Amino acid sequence: MQKRHQKAFMTYAFGGANHWNGRPMRDAHSSLVAEMGLTDHHFDAIAEDLVATLVELEVPQALIDEVVEIVGSVAHRNDVLNR
């Protein structure tokens, strides 16, 4: 299920979908924050995994930077971490 959610999110973030059908970031992650202790550490780990995957796929650094900027503009840290 997580892969499906991430795929849908990335599709939306990069303009492949006109609107987001998923729950708002705060709602989607609230139980992870409250019950499982989701923190900045976890947020950073996901971002690092994304970058590492793109590096492994030999995506040019300029495109990696653009991907990080686009994803960050949609998945705001404070929303994900319910701040």
Coordinates of C-alpha atoms in Angstrom, one line a residue:
M1 CA 0.0 0.0 0.0
Q2 CA 2.8 2.4 0.8
K3 CA 4.3 2.1 -2.7
R4 CA 0.9 2.8 -4.2
H5 CA 0.5 6.0 -2.1
Q6 CA 4.0 7.2 -2.9
K7 CA 3.5 6.6 -6.6
A8 CA 0.2 8.5 -6.6
F9 CA 1.9 11.3 -4.6
M10 CA 4.8 11.6 -7.0
T11 CA 2.5 11.4 -10.0
Y12 CA 0.6 14.4 -8.6
A13 CA 3.7 16.3 -7.5
F14 CA 5.2 16.1 -11.0
G15 CA 2.0 17.2 -12.8
G16 CA 0.8 13.7 -13.9
A17 CA -2.5 14.2 -12.1
N18 CA -4.6 17.4 -12.0
H19 CA -5.6 17.0 -8.4
W20 CA -4.7 15.0 -5.3
N21 CA -7.1 12.3 -4.4
G22 CA -5.4 11.3 -1.2
R23 CA -5.9 12.7 2.3
P24 CA -4.2 15.9 3.3
M25 CA -0.6 15.4 4.5
R26 CA -1.4 16.2 8.1
D27 CA -4.3 13.7 8.1
A28 CA -2.4 11.0 6.4
H29 CA 0.5 11.2 8.8
S30 CA -1.1 12.1 12.1
S31 CA -1.3 8.6 13.4
L32 CA 2.4 8.0 12.4
V33 CA 3.4 11.1 14.4
A34 CA 1.1 10.4 17.4
E35 CA 1.4 6.6 17.7
M36 CA 4.7 5.7 16.1
G37 CA 6.8 8.8 16.8
L38 CA 7.4 10.1 13.2
T39 CA 10.1 12.7 13.4
D40 CA 12.5 14.9 11.3
H41 CA 14.8 11.9 11.3
H42 CA 12.3 9.8 9.4
F43 CA 11.4 12.6 7.0
D44 CA 15.1 13.1 6.2
A45 CA 15.6 9.4 5.7
I46 CA 12.8 9.2 3.1
A47 CA 14.3 12.2 1.3
E48 CA 17.8 10.6 1.4
D49 CA 16.4 7.4 0.0
L50 CA 14.8 9.3 -2.9
V51 CA 18.1 11.0 -3.7
A52 CA 20.1 7.8 -3.4
T53 CA 17.7 6.1 -5.8
L54 CA 18.1 8.9 -8.3
V55 CA 21.9 8.8 -7.9
E56 CA 21.9 5.0 -8.4
L57 CA 19.8 5.5 -11.6
E58 CA 22.5 8.0 -12.8
V59 CA 20.1 11.0 -12.9
P60 CA 22.1 14.2 -13.4
Q61 CA 22.5 16.3 -10.2
A62 CA 20.6 19.2 -11.6
L63 CA 17.5 17.0 -12.1
I64 CA 17.9 15.5 -8.7
D65 CA 18.0 19.0 -7.2
E66 CA 14.8 19.8 -9.2
V67 CA 13.1 16.7 -7.9
V68 CA 13.9 17.5 -4.3
E69 CA 12.6 21.0 -4.8
I70 CA 9.3 19.9 -6.4
V71 CA 8.7 17.1 -3.8
G72 CA 9.5 19.5 -1.0
S73 CA 7.1 22.1 -2.3
V74 CA 4.2 19.5 -2.1
A75 CA 5.2 17.5 1.0
H76 CA 5.9 20.2 3.5
R77 CA 7.9 18.9 6.5
N78 CA 5.7 20.7 9.0
D79 CA 2.5 19.3 7.4
V80 CA 3.9 15.7 7.4
L81 CA 5.1 16.1 11.0
N82 CA 1.9 17.8 12.1
R83 CA 3.5 20.9 13.4

